[in-house]
Structure formats: C-alpha cells, structure tokens
Amino acid sequence: MEKLTFSKVVGFILAAAFAIVIGVSTWALMVGDYMNTVVTPQTQHTVRIVGFAGLLAALVTWWCQRFVAHRGFVMRTLFALFIFLVAFCSFGGFLRFAYIHAMYPSQADWSLGGLYGASVNDFYTFLLDMLLPPRLGFAALAVGAAVYVALFGTREPRTVEL
C-alpha cells in the first residue's frame, strides 16, 4: 500500500476542487445557452447531465494524467484535452442513456442489440447537442481544463537515457 503524503492529499483536494469547478462551469455554460429560450423538462435534464459529465470527465482527466507525467508541458496539455473531450462525450452519452432507460423503462428495448443501439444513439445525440451550434465557451473551458491539469496535475521528473 502506498504511503500517504502531504502532496497526495493536496493533489486529491486539487482534483476534487477541479472536478467541482468544471462540473459547475459546464452546467453554467449550458444554462447560459438556454437562458432566452423556453426550457422544457428534457432540456433541464440535459443541462444536469452536462454538469455531471463535466465533473466526471475532469476526474478521469486528472487520474489519467499520470500516464504522461514525465512528458513536456505541450504533450501533457494535448493529452489532457483529448482525454477530457473523449471522457466528457462518453459520460454524457452514458448518463443520457441511463436517464432515458430509468425514466421510461417501458419504452426501452432491453435486448442486447437494443441496448447497444440506444447507447450509440444517445452518445451521438449528446455529441451533436454539444457541437451544434458551436459553443466557444465550452471549447475555451476544455482548453482551460487541459492547461490546468498540465500545470497542476501529476508530474514526474524526466528520465534521461544514456
């Protein structure tokens, strides 16, 4: 078992704070986009899903950063950006899938093929909801999250091979 150190405690606190801030920020971006429109209950659930997906994606990004901890700043940033975007869309699609199947179980096809088709459909629906129309605020948030993880995430000294 690993030894508990001060840096690990601070890292955990930074990761938790980072996840909460990203979750609230993604939720706020979506609320701002829908502020001047009629908000249906489905839209409210989508906005909540976006917040939770942002929170979970931030935690996964922080955890995966240890794989490139010995690389340079640019590589850590690009890796964090890629992981954040993939995790965000994946968690968003999964949470949308889980919500629809939990709220409307009689309308769902519970066969393996039906579950697979519904999960792929929900993933693409979430992806299109986030990409169309282009949300520059979300793009800036994703880049900011990647830079934050690259700056404050796990880092290890570079090893030099002779």
mmCIF file of C-alpha atoms in Angstrom:
data_model
loop_
_atom_site.group_PDB
_atom_site.id
_atom_site.type_symbol
_atom_site.label_atom_id
_atom_site.label_comp_id
_atom_site.label_asym_id
_atom_site.label_seq_id
_atom_site.Cartn_x
_atom_site.Cartn_y
_atom_site.Cartn_z
ATOM 1 C CA MET A 1 0.000 0.000 0.000
ATOM 2 C CA GLU A 2 1.276 3.458 -0.879
ATOM 3 C CA LYS A 3 2.279 5.881 1.807
ATOM 4 C CA LEU A 4 0.022 8.882 2.385
ATOM 5 C CA THR A 5 1.961 12.107 1.897
ATOM 6 C CA PHE A 6 1.144 15.795 2.029
ATOM 7 C CA SER A 7 1.479 16.136 -1.756
ATOM 8 C CA LYS A 8 -1.046 13.328 -2.327
ATOM 9 C CA VAL A 9 -3.557 14.973 -0.008
ATOM 10 C CA VAL A 10 -3.099 18.316 -1.762
ATOM 11 C CA GLY A 11 -3.402 16.562 -5.138
ATOM 12 C CA PHE A 12 -6.660 14.939 -4.066
ATOM 13 C CA ILE A 13 -8.044 18.278 -2.873
ATOM 14 C CA LEU A 14 -6.988 19.961 -6.137
ATOM 15 C CA ALA A 15 -8.581 17.162 -8.180
ATOM 16 C CA ALA A 16 -11.853 17.371 -6.257
ATOM 17 C CA ALA A 17 -11.962 21.172 -6.500
ATOM 18 C CA PHE A 18 -11.092 20.995 -10.194
ATOM 19 C CA ALA A 19 -13.895 18.498 -10.837
ATOM 20 C CA ILE A 20 -16.453 20.598 -8.977
ATOM 21 C CA VAL A 21 -15.442 23.784 -10.795
ATOM 22 C CA ILE A 22 -15.552 22.098 -14.214
ATOM 23 C CA GLY A 23 -18.913 20.484 -13.435
ATOM 24 C CA VAL A 24 -20.459 23.776 -12.331
ATOM 25 C CA SER A 25 -18.864 25.630 -15.259
ATOM 26 C CA THR A 26 -20.191 23.229 -17.889
ATOM 27 C CA TRP A 27 -23.610 23.379 -16.257
ATOM 28 C CA ALA A 28 -23.480 27.197 -16.233
ATOM 29 C CA LEU A 29 -22.452 27.321 -19.902
ATOM 30 C CA MET A 30 -25.474 25.265 -20.875
ATOM 31 C CA VAL A 31 -27.814 27.320 -18.666
ATOM 32 C CA GLY A 32 -26.490 30.444 -20.364
ATOM 33 C CA ASP A 33 -27.153 28.964 -23.807
ATOM 34 C CA TYR A 34 -30.764 28.150 -22.945
ATOM 35 C CA MET A 35 -31.486 31.292 -20.920
ATOM 36 C CA ASN A 36 -33.509 33.111 -23.589
ATOM 37 C CA THR A 37 -35.455 30.088 -24.786
ATOM 38 C CA VAL A 38 -38.336 28.049 -23.459
ATOM 39 C CA VAL A 39 -36.783 25.432 -21.205
ATOM 40 C CA THR A 40 -38.555 22.096 -21.348
ATOM 41 C CA PRO A 41 -38.083 19.387 -18.713
ATOM 42 C CA GLN A 42 -35.955 17.441 -21.234
ATOM 43 C CA THR A 43 -33.660 20.451 -21.608
ATOM 44 C CA GLN A 44 -33.344 20.726 -17.828
ATOM 45 C CA HIS A 45 -32.266 17.086 -17.651
ATOM 46 C CA THR A 46 -29.767 17.626 -20.479
ATOM 47 C CA VAL A 47 -28.261 20.581 -18.630
ATOM 48 C CA ARG A 48 -27.888 18.470 -15.466
ATOM 49 C CA ILE A 49 -26.324 15.659 -17.466
ATOM 50 C CA VAL A 50 -23.796 18.102 -18.941
ATOM 51 C CA GLY A 51 -22.780 19.233 -15.446
ATOM 52 C CA PHE A 52 -22.303 15.703 -14.153
ATOM 53 C CA ALA A 53 -20.475 14.656 -17.328
ATOM 54 C CA GLY A 54 -18.088 17.601 -16.902
ATOM 55 C CA LEU A 55 -17.431 16.661 -13.294
ATOM 56 C CA LEU A 56 -16.719 13.017 -14.112
ATOM 57 C CA ALA A 57 -14.614 13.914 -17.153
ATOM 58 C CA ALA A 58 -12.477 16.234 -15.038
ATOM 59 C CA LEU A 59 -11.822 13.471 -12.504
ATOM 60 C CA VAL A 60 -10.896 10.967 -15.210
ATOM 61 C CA THR A 61 -8.622 13.513 -16.893
ATOM 62 C CA TRP A 62 -6.823 14.206 -13.621
ATOM 63 C CA TRP A 63 -6.404 10.495 -12.940
ATOM 64 C CA CYS A 64 -5.152 9.684 -16.477
ATOM 65 C CA GLN A 65 -2.571 12.476 -16.360
ATOM 66 C CA ARG A 66 -0.121 10.179 -14.572
ATOM 67 C CA PHE A 67 0.398 8.298 -17.859
ATOM 68 C CA VAL A 68 2.166 11.337 -19.354
ATOM 69 C CA ALA A 69 3.546 12.772 -16.129
ATOM 70 C CA HIS A 70 7.138 12.549 -17.364
ATOM 71 C CA ARG A 71 6.429 14.314 -20.696
ATOM 72 C CA GLY A 72 6.689 18.004 -21.516
ATOM 73 C CA PHE A 73 4.022 20.648 -20.956
ATOM 74 C CA VAL A 74 2.640 20.615 -24.514
ATOM 75 C CA MET A 75 2.251 16.830 -24.558
ATOM 76 C CA ARG A 76 0.566 16.850 -21.130
ATOM 77 C CA THR A 77 -1.817 19.583 -22.314
ATOM 78 C CA LEU A 78 -2.756 17.812 -25.556
ATOM 79 C CA PHE A 79 -3.235 14.513 -23.727
ATOM 80 C CA ALA A 80 -5.425 16.177 -21.093
ATOM 81 C CA LEU A 81 -7.502 17.905 -23.784
ATOM 82 C CA PHE A 82 -8.035 14.643 -25.659
ATOM 83 C CA ILE A 83 -8.945 12.673 -22.536
ATOM 84 C CA PHE A 84 -11.269 15.425 -21.289
ATOM 85 C CA LEU A 85 -13.202 15.647 -24.557
ATOM 86 C CA VAL A 86 -13.498 11.883 -25.008
ATOM 87 C CA ALA A 87 -14.493 11.326 -21.372
ATOM 88 C CA PHE A 88 -16.954 14.225 -21.441
ATOM 89 C CA CYS A 89 -18.771 12.933 -24.514
ATOM 90 C CA SER A 90 -18.681 9.337 -23.273
ATOM 91 C CA PHE A 91 -20.032 10.181 -19.819
ATOM 92 C CA GLY A 92 -22.633 12.493 -21.336
ATOM 93 C CA GLY A 93 -23.853 9.772 -23.677
ATOM 94 C CA PHE A 94 -23.878 7.199 -20.881
ATOM 95 C CA LEU A 95 -25.736 9.467 -18.450
ATOM 96 C CA ARG A 96 -28.282 10.327 -21.131
ATOM 97 C CA PHE A 97 -28.707 6.604 -21.867
ATOM 98 C CA ALA A 98 -29.116 5.797 -18.162
ATOM 99 C CA TYR A 99 -31.591 8.639 -17.637
ATOM 100 C CA ILE A 100 -33.820 7.632 -20.547
ATOM 101 C CA HIS A 101 -33.804 3.971 -19.541
ATOM 102 C CA ALA A 102 -34.514 4.802 -15.899
ATOM 103 C CA MET A 103 -37.321 7.276 -16.619
ATOM 104 C CA TYR A 104 -39.014 5.430 -19.489
ATOM 105 C CA PRO A 105 -38.331 1.718 -18.907
ATOM 106 C CA SER A 106 -41.440 0.540 -20.746
ATOM 107 C CA GLN A 107 -40.356 2.326 -23.941
ATOM 108 C CA ALA A 108 -36.858 0.843 -23.987
ATOM 109 C CA ASP A 109 -35.707 -2.200 -25.923
ATOM 110 C CA TRP A 110 -33.931 -4.281 -23.273
ATOM 111 C CA SER A 111 -32.326 -6.780 -25.649
ATOM 112 C CA LEU A 112 -28.544 -6.560 -26.086
ATOM 113 C CA GLY A 113 -28.910 -5.202 -29.594
ATOM 114 C CA GLY A 114 -31.467 -2.658 -28.437
ATOM 115 C CA LEU A 115 -29.289 -1.508 -25.537
ATOM 116 C CA TYR A 116 -26.294 -1.171 -27.827
ATOM 117 C CA GLY A 117 -28.259 0.780 -30.422
ATOM 118 C CA ALA A 118 -29.728 3.075 -27.766
ATOM 119 C CA SER A 119 -26.331 3.727 -26.184
ATOM 120 C CA VAL A 120 -24.752 4.611 -29.535
ATOM 121 C CA ASN A 121 -27.731 6.803 -30.393
ATOM 122 C CA ASP A 122 -27.515 8.633 -27.052
ATOM 123 C CA PHE A 123 -23.762 9.117 -27.451
ATOM 124 C CA TYR A 124 -24.188 10.693 -30.890
ATOM 125 C CA THR A 125 -27.153 12.762 -29.735
ATOM 126 C CA PHE A 126 -25.139 14.138 -26.818
ATOM 127 C CA LEU A 127 -22.161 14.797 -29.094
ATOM 128 C CA LEU A 128 -24.314 16.706 -31.589
ATOM 129 C CA ASP A 129 -26.041 18.645 -28.788
ATOM 130 C CA MET A 130 -22.638 19.819 -27.590
ATOM 131 C CA LEU A 131 -21.161 20.564 -31.030
ATOM 132 C CA LEU A 132 -24.129 22.151 -32.806
ATOM 133 C CA PRO A 133 -24.204 25.100 -32.606
ATOM 134 C CA PRO A 134 -20.501 25.586 -31.906
ATOM 135 C CA ARG A 135 -20.047 26.608 -28.290
ATOM 136 C CA LEU A 136 -16.921 28.691 -27.977
ATOM 137 C CA GLY A 137 -17.351 28.887 -24.215
ATOM 138 C CA PHE A 138 -17.155 25.117 -23.952
ATOM 139 C CA ALA A 139 -14.099 24.993 -26.226
ATOM 140 C CA ALA A 140 -12.371 27.588 -24.050
ATOM 141 C CA LEU A 141 -13.371 25.662 -20.917
ATOM 142 C CA ALA A 142 -11.937 22.417 -22.333
ATOM 143 C CA VAL A 143 -8.648 24.091 -23.261
ATOM 144 C CA GLY A 144 -8.505 25.805 -19.855
ATOM 145 C CA ALA A 145 -9.128 22.485 -18.120
ATOM 146 C CA ALA A 146 -6.343 20.843 -20.124
ATOM 147 C CA VAL A 147 -3.890 23.623 -19.266
ATOM 148 C CA TYR A 148 -4.874 23.440 -15.596
ATOM 149 C CA VAL A 149 -4.305 19.679 -15.486
ATOM 150 C CA ALA A 150 -0.987 20.057 -17.302
ATOM 151 C CA LEU A 151 0.162 22.718 -14.829
ATOM 152 C CA PHE A 152 -1.095 21.276 -11.549
ATOM 153 C CA GLY A 153 -1.614 17.592 -12.319
ATOM 154 C CA THR A 154 0.759 14.740 -11.578
ATOM 155 C CA ARG A 155 4.298 15.373 -12.772
ATOM 156 C CA GLU A 156 7.384 13.230 -12.580
ATOM 157 C CA PRO A 157 10.978 14.114 -13.370
ATOM 158 C CA ARG A 158 12.146 13.247 -16.840
ATOM 159 C CA THR A 159 14.426 10.303 -17.135
ATOM 160 C CA VAL A 160 17.478 10.600 -19.320
ATOM 161 C CA GLU A 161 18.769 7.510 -21.065
ATOM 162 C CA LEU A 162 22.434 7.443 -21.955
#
